Coordinates of C-alpha atoms in Angstrom, one line a residue:
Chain A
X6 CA 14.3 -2.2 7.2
X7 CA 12.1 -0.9 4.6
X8 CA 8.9 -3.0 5.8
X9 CA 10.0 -1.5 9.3
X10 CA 10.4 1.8 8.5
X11 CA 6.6 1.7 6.4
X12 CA 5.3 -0.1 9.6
X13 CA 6.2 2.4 11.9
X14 CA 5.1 5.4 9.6
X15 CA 1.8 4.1 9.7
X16 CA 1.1 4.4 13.2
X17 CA 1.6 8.1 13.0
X18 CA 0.8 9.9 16.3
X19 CA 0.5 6.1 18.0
X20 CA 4.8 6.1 17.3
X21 CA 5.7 8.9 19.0
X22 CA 3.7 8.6 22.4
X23 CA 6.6 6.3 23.4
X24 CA 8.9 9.2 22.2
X25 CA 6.9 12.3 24.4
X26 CA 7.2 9.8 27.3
X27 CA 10.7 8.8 27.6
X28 CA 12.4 12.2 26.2
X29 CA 9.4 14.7 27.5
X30 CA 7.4 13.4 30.4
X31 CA 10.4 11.4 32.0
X32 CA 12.9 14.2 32.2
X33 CA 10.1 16.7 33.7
X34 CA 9.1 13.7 36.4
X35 CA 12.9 13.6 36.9
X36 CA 13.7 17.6 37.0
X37 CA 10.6 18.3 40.0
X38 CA 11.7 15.1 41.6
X39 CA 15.3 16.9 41.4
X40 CA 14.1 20.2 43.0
X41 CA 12.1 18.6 45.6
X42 CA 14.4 15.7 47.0
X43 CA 17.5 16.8 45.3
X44 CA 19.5 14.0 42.9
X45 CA 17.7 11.0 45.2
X46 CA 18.8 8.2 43.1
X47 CA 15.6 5.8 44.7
X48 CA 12.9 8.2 42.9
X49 CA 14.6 8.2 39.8
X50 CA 14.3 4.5 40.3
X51 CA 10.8 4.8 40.6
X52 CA 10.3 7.0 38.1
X53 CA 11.8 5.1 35.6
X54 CA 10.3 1.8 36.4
X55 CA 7.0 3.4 36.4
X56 CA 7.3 5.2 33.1
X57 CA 9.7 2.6 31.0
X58 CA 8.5 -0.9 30.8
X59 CA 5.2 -0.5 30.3
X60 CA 5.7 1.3 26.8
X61 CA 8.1 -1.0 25.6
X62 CA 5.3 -3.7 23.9
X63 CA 3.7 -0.3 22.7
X64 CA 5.3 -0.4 19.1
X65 CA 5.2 -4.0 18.7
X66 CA 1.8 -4.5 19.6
X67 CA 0.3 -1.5 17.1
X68 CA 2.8 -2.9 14.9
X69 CA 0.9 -6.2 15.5
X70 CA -2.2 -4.6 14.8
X71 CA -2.3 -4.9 11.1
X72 CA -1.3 -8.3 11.1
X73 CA -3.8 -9.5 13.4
X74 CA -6.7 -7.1 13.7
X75 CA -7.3 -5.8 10.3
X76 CA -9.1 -7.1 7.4
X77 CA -5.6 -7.9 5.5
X78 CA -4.1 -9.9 7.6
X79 CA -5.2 -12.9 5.6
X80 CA -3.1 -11.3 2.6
X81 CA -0.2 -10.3 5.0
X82 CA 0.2 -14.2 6.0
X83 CA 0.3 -15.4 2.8
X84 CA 2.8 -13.1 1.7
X85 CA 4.9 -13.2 5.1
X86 CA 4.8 -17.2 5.4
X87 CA 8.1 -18.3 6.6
X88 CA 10.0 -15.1 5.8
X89 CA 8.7 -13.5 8.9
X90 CA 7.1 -13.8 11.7
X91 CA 5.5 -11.5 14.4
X92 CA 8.3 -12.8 17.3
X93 CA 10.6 -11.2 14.8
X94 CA 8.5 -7.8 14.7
X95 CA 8.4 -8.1 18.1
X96 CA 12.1 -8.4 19.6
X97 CA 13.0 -6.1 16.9
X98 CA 10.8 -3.1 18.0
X99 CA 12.0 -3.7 21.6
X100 CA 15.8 -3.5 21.1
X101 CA 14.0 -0.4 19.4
X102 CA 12.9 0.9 22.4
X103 CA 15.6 -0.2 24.9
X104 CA 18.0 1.6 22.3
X105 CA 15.6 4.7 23.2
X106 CA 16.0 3.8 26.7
X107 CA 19.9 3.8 26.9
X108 CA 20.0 7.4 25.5
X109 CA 18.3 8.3 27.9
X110 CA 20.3 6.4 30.5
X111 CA 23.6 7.8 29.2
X112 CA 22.0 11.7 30.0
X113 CA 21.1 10.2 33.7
X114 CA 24.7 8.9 34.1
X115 CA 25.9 12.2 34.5
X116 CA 23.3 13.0 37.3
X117 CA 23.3 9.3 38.9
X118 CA 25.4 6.8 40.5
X119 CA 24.4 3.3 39.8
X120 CA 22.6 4.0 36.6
X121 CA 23.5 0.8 34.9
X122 CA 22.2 -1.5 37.8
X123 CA 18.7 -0.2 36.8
X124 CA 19.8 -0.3 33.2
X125 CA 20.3 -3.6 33.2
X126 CA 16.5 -4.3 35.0
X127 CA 14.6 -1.8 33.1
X128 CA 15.7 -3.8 29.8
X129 CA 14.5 -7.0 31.5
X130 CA 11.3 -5.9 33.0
X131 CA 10.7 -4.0 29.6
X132 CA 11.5 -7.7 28.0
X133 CA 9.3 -9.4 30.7
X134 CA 6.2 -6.9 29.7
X135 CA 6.8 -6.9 25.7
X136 CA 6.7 -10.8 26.0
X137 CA 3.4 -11.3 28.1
X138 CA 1.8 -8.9 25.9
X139 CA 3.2 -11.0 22.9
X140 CA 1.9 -13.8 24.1
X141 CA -1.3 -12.4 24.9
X142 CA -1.6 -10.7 21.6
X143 CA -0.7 -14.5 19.7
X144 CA -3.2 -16.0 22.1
X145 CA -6.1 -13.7 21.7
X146 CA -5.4 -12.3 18.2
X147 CA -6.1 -8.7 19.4
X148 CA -3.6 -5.9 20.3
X149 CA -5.7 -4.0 22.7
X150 CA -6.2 -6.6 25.8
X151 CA -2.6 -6.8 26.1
X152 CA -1.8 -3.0 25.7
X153 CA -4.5 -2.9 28.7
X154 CA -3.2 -5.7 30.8
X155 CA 1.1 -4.8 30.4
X156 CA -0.3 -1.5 31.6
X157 CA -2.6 -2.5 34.2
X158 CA -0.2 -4.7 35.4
X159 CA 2.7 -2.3 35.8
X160 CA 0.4 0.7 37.7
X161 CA -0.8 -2.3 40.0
X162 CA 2.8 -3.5 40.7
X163 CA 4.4 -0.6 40.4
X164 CA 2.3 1.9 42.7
X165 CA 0.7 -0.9 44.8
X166 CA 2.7 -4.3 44.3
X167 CA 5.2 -4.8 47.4
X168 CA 7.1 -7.4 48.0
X169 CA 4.7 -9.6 45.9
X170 CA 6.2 -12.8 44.1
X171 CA 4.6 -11.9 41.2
X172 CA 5.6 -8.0 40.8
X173 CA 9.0 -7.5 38.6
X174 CA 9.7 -4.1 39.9
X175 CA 12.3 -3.6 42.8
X176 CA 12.8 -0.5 44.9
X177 CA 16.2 0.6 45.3
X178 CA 18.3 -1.0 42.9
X179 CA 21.4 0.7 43.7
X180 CA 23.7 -2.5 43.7
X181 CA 24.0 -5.9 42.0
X182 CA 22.3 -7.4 44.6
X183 CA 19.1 -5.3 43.8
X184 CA 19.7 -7.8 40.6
X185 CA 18.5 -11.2 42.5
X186 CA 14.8 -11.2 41.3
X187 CA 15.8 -10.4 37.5
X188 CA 17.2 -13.7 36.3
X189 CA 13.8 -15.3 37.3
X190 CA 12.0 -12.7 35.1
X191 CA 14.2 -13.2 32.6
X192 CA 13.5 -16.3 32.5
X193 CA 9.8 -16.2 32.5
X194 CA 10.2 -13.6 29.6
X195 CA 12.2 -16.0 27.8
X196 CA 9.0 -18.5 28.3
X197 CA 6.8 -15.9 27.1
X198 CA 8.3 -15.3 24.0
X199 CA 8.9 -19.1 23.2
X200 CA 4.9 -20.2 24.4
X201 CA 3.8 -17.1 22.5
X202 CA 6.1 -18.1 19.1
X203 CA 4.2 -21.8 19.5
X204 CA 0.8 -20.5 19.9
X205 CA 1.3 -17.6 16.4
X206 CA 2.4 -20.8 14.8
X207 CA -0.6 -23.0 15.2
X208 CA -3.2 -20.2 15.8
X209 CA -2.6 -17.6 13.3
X210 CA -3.2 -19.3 10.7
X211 CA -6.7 -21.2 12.1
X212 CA -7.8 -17.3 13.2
X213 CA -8.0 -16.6 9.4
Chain B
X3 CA 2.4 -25.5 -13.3
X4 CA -0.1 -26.0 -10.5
X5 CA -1.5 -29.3 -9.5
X6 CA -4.0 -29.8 -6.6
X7 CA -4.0 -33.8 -6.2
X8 CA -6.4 -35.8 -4.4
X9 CA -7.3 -32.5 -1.9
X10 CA -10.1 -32.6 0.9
X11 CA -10.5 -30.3 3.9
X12 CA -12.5 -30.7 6.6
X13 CA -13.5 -28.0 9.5
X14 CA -14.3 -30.1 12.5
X15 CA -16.4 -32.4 11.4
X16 CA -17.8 -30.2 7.5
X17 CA -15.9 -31.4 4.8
X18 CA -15.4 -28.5 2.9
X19 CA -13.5 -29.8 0.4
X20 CA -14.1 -33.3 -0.9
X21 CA -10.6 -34.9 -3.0
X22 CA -10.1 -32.1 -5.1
X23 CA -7.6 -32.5 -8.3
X24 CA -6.9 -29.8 -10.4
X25 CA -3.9 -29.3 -13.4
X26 CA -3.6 -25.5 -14.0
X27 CA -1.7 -24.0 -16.5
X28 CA -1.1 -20.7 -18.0
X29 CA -4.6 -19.3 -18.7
X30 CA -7.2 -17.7 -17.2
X31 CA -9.3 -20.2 -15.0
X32 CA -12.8 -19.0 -13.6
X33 CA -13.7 -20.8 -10.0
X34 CA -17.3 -20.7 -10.1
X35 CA -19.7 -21.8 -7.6
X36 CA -22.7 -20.8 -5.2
X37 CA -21.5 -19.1 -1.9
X38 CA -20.7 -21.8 0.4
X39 CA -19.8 -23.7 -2.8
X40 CA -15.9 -24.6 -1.2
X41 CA -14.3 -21.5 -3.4
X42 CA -12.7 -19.5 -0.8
X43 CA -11.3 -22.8 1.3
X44 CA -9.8 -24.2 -1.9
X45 CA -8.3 -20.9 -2.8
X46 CA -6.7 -20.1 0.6
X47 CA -5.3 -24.4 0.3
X48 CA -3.9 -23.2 -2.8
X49 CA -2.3 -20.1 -1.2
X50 CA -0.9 -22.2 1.6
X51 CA -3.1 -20.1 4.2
X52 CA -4.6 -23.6 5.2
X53 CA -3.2 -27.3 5.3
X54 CA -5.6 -29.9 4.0
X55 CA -6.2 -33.4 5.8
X56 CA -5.6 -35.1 2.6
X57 CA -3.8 -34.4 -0.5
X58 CA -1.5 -31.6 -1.7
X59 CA -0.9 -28.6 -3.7
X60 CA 2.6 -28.5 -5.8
X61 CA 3.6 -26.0 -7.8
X62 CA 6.2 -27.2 -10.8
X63 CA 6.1 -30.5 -9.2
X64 CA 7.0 -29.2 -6.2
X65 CA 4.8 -29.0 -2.5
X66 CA 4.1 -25.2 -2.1
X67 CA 5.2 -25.1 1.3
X68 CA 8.8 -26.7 0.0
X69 CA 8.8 -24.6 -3.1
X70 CA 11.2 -21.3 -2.9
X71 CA 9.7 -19.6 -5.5
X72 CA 6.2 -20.3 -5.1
X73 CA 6.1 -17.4 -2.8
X74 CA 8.1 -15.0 -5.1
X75 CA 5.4 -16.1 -7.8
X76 CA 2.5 -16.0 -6.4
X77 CA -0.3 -12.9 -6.4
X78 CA -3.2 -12.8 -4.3
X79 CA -6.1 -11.2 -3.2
X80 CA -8.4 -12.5 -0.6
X81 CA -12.1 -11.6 -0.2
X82 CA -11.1 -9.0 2.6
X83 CA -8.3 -6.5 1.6
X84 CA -7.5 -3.1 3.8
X85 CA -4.5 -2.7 6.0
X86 CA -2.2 -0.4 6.7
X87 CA -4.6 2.4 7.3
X88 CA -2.4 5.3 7.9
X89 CA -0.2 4.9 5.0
X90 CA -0.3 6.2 1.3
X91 CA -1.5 3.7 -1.6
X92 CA 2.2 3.9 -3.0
X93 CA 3.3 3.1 0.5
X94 CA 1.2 0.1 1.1
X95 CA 1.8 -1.1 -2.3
X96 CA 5.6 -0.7 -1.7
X97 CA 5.0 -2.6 1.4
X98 CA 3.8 -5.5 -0.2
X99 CA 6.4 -5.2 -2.7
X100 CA 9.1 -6.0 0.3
X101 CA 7.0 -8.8 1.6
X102 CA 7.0 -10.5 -2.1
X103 CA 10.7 -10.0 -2.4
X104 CA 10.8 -7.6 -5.4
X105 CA 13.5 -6.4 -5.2
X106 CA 13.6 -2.5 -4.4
X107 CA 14.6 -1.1 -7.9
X108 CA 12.1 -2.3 -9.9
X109 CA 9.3 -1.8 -7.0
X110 CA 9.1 2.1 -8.4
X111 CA 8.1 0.8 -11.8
X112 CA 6.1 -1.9 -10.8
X113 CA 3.9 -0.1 -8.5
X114 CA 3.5 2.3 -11.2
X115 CA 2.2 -0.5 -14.1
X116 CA 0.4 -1.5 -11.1
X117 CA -1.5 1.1 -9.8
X118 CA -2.2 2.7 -13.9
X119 CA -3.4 -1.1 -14.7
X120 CA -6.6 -0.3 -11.9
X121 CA -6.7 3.5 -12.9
X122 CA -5.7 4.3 -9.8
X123 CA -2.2 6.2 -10.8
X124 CA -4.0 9.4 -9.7
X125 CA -4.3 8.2 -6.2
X126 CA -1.1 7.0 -5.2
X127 CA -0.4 9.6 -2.7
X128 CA -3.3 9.3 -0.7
X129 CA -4.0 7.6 2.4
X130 CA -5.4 4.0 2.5
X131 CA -8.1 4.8 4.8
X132 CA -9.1 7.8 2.4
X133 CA -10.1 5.0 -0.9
X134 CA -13.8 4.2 -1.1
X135 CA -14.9 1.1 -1.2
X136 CA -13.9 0.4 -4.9
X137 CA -10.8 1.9 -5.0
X138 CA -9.5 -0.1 -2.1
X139 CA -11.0 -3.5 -4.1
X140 CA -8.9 -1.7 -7.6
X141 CA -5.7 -1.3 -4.8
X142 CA -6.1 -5.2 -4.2
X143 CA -6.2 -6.2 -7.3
X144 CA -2.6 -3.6 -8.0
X145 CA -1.0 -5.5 -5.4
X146 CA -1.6 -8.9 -6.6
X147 CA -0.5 -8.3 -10.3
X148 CA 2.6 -6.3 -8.7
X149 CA 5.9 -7.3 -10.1
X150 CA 6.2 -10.6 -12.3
X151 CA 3.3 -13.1 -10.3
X152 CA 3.7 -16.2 -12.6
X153 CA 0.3 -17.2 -10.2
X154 CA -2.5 -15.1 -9.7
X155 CA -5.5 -15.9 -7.5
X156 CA -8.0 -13.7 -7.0
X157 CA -11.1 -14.0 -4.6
X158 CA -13.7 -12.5 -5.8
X159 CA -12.0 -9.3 -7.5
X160 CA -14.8 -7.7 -9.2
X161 CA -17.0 -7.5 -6.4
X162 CA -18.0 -3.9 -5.6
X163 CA -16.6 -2.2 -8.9
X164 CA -18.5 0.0 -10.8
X165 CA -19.5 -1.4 -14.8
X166 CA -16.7 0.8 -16.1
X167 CA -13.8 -0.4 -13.6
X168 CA -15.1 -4.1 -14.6
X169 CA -14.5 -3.7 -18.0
X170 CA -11.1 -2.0 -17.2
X171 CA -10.3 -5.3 -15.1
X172 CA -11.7 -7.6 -17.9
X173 CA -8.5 -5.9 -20.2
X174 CA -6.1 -5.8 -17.7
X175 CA -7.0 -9.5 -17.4
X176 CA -6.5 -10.4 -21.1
X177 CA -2.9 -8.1 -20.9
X178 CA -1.6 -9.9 -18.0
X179 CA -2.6 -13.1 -19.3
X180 CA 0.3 -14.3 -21.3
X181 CA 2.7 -15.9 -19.9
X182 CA 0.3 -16.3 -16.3
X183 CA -2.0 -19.0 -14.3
X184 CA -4.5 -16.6 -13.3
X185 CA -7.7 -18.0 -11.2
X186 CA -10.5 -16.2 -10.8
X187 CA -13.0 -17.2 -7.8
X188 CA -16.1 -16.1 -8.5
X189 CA -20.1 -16.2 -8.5
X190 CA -20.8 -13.8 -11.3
X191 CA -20.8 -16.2 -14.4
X192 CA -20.5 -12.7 -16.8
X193 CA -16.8 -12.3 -15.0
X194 CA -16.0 -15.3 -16.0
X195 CA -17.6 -15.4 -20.0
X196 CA -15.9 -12.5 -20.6
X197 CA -12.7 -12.5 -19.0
X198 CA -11.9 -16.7 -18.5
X199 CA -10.5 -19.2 -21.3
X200 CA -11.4 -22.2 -19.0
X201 CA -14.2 -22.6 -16.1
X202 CA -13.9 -24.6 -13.1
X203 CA -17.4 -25.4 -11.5
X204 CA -17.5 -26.2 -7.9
X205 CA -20.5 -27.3 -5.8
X206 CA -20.4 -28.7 -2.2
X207 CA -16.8 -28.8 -2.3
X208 CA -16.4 -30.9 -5.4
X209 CA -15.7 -30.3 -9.0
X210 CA -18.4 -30.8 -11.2
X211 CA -16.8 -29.4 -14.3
X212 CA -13.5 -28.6 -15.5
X213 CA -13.3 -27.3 -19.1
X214 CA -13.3 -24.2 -21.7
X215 CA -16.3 -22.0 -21.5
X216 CA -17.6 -23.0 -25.0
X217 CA -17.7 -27.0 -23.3
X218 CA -19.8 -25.6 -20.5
X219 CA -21.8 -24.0 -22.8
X220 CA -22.9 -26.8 -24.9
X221 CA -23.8 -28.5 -22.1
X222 CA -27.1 -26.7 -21.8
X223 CA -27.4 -27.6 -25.5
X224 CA -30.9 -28.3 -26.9
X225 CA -32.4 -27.4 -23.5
X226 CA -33.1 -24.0 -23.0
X227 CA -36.4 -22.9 -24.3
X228 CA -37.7 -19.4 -24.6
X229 CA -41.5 -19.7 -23.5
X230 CA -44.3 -17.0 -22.6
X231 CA -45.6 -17.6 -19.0
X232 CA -48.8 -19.1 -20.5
X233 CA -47.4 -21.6 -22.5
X234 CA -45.1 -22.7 -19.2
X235 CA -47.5 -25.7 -18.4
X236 CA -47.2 -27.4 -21.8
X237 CA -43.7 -27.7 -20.9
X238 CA -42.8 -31.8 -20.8
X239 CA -40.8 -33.2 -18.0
X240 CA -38.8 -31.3 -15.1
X241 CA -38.0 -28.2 -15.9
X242 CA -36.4 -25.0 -14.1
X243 CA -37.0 -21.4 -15.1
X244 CA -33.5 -19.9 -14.7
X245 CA -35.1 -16.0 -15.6
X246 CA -38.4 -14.1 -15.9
X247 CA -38.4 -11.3 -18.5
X248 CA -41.0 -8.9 -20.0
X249 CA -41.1 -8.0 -23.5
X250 CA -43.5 -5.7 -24.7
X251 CA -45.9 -6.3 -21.9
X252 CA -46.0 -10.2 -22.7
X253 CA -43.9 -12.5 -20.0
X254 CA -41.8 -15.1 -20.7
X255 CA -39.6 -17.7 -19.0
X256 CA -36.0 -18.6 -19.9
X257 CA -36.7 -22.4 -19.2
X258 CA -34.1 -25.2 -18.7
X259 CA -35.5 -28.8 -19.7
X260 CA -33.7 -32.3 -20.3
X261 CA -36.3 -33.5 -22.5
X262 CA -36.7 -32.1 -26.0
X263 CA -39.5 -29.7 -26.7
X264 CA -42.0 -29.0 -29.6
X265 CA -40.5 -25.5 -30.0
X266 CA -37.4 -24.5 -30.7
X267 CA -34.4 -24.4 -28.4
X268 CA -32.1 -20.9 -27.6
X269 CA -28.8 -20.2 -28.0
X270 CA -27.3 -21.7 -24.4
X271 CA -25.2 -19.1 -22.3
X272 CA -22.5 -19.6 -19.5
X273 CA -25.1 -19.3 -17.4
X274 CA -27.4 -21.8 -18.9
X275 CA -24.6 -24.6 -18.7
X276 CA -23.8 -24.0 -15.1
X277 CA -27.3 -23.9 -13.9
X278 CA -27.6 -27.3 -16.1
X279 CA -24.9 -28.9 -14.1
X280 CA -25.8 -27.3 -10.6
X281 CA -29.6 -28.3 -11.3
X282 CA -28.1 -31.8 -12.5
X283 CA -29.9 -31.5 -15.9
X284 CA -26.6 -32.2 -17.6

């Protein structure tokens, strides 16, 4: 917790962009989508699937950062060897952020019907996004293509995606059958994470 | 305490490394080669940062990478130190002093012998990003002596310190040394005189001398000749002039010969025995 805590103090003003947009941006998206449709439960769908997965691999990857941009990282391995490793950082600093999320979810609760349907796929779509920028990040050994990709990805799919195999987001999700496309993304995540675990253990250490 | 038996490393097809063996034990032991020499690769095999095609590093008989306290022991400081930008010097340091599993009520003190050892007490509170050069060299060579480290390596630690902060980590060398494997990678052979009991010469990847300082020494014994630049041609067989100096307006050459002169030979340095053995005049 200590090593957390230190790690998140040192992104200073990068730590609480996360923060502005999920407690300050969101709810003033949510209040003028309130006065101009009234409590439409399908913008605040959009609105949330616009604004909350794609800053859930924001911690982890300028968490990342130091361990695999910066000129210690060679002394961070050493040290770290099999005590930690960055798949650890990262699931860590996304329960972080879904933690964030749920706050937030428990305020809408009292405005919203089928909150927890959309709950339940922001957390996976937030999972889907912090593990293909994980993966990226272990693959390249850089933190800012995948900050740039999880974000181009989710404006593309999100604003412009449809009905597209490949986009995570779903409109609507006011039911459990709204669900259908998130054990498949789940899945993939799950992939993500494990291809991405394989690839920091045999390319960290060469990157050096 | 260490061993390093039978260890080669190749990068694609450039051995780096060519069957390495090693015994370390407590001391100070001074890596000393040419850049490119194989220093840096050997030191980050030691470290476990990179596994070898052949042979292995154990620390009290053990592999490293099966050894649970290797980690807890070990202190290092690669060439390239500087993370953590945003955070104070204490905070980095205490940082580090998670990741090496001291555990958190003695980190206070630790950090504190750490940080006064590199005179750099007075700078705890400020930012990383904030230490020149220097400093940030001095904050490397904190974190690797934080705590108990029964093994210290250290890559290249003197380079960019003023003459004042390397004679500040000359003592803090001899202080820590006690009860400590300490290895110093390094090109500067003065580091090494002044602050090493044994010297470990390394060229193209392979040891070429493994011994105290005085041993190294006396290799360049009886052949290093003081001569003025016009007397340089009477020299007799192969000879190489390790330095050109000036002394009242007359030069003269600080010449390294196998075969015995006419004139009278100097008192050999560190420096005169490893040139002797890289030159292959030994």
């Amino acid at each position: 917790m200590r090593r957390l805590y230190l790690e998140l103090k040192n992104l200073r003003f990068y730590y609480f962009v996360p923060l502005v947009v999920l407690f300050i941006l969101l709810p003033l998206t949510v209040l003028a989508s309130l006065k101009q449709y009234g409590p439409s439960f399908p913008s605040f769908s959009v609105i949330c699937q616009l604004y909350f997965p794609c800053f859930a691999p924001w911690w982890s990857l300028f968490v990342l950062k130091d361990y695999l941009n910066s000129p210690g990282k060679e002394l961070l391995f050493v040290y770290k060897q099999n005590r930690d490793s960055l798949l650890g950082k990262t699931i860590i600093l996304w329960v972080l952020y879904v933690l964030h999320i749920l706050v937030v979810f428990f305020a809408a609760s009292f405005i919203y019907d089928f909150v927890w349907f959309l709950f339940i796929a922001l957390i996976i779509q937030s999972m889907f996004l912090t593990a293909l920028a994980y993966l990226l990040a272990a693959l390249l050994q850089n933190t800012f293509v995948p900050l740039i990709t999880t974000f181009t990805y989710s404006l593309i799919f999100m604003l412009a995606g449809g009905y597209s195999p490949l986009n995570i987001f779903t409109q609507g999700l006011s039911d459990a059958g709204s669900l259908n496309k998130m054990p498949g993304v789940l899945l993939v995540a799950v992939v993500f994470f494990y291809v991405g675990y394989q690839t920091e253990k045999r390319l960290y250490k060469t990157s050096i | 305490m260490i061993k390093v038996n039978n260890l080669s490393k190749s990068f694609q097809r450039k051995k780096v490394l060519h069957s390495i063996n090693l015994e370390l034990d407590i001391g100070v032991y001074g890596l000393l080669g040419a850049n490119g020499a194989g220093k840096t690769t050997l030191l980050r095999c030691m470290a476990g940062l990179f596994e070898s095609q052949q042979g292995e590093v154990l620390y009290n008989d053990e592999p490293i990478h099966k050894s649970k306290s290797f980690y807890n022991d070990l202190g290092y400081l690669p060439q390239a130190f500087g993370m953590f930008q945003e955070l104070t010097l204490y905070e980095m340091t205490d940082y580090i002093c998670s990741l090496r599993n001291i555990a958190s009520n003695q980190c206070s003190s630790a950090i504190a012998r750490a940080l006064e050892s590199v005179n750099l007490e007075d700078k705890a509170r400020d930012r990383v990003k904030t230490l020149s050069g220097g400093m940030l060299r001095r904050a490397g060579i904190a974190q690797a002596i934080l705590g108990d480290s029964k093994v210290i390596l250290l890559d290249e630690p003197t380079a960019g310190l003023d003459p004042s902060e390397r004679v500040r980590f000359k003592n803090t060398i001899s202080c820590l040394k006690q009860d400590k494997m300490i290895l110093i990678s390094t090109h500067i052979v003065e580091d090494v005189d002044a602050c090493c009991d044994n010297v470990i010469v390394i060229d193209e990847g392979q040891i070429l001398f493994n011994g105290s300082c005085v041993k190294l020494k006396n290799i360049a014994l009886n052949k290093v000749y003081q001569v003025k630049e016009a007397d340089l041609a009477g020299i007799a067989g192969e000879k190489f002039s390790l330095k050109v100096n000036d002394k009242g307006g007359v030069v003269y050459h600080r010449v390294l010969t196998q075969d015995k002169q006419a004139f009278p030979s100097e008192e050999p340095s560190l420096e005169d025995g490893y040139m002797c053995l890289v030159r292959r005049l030994a």
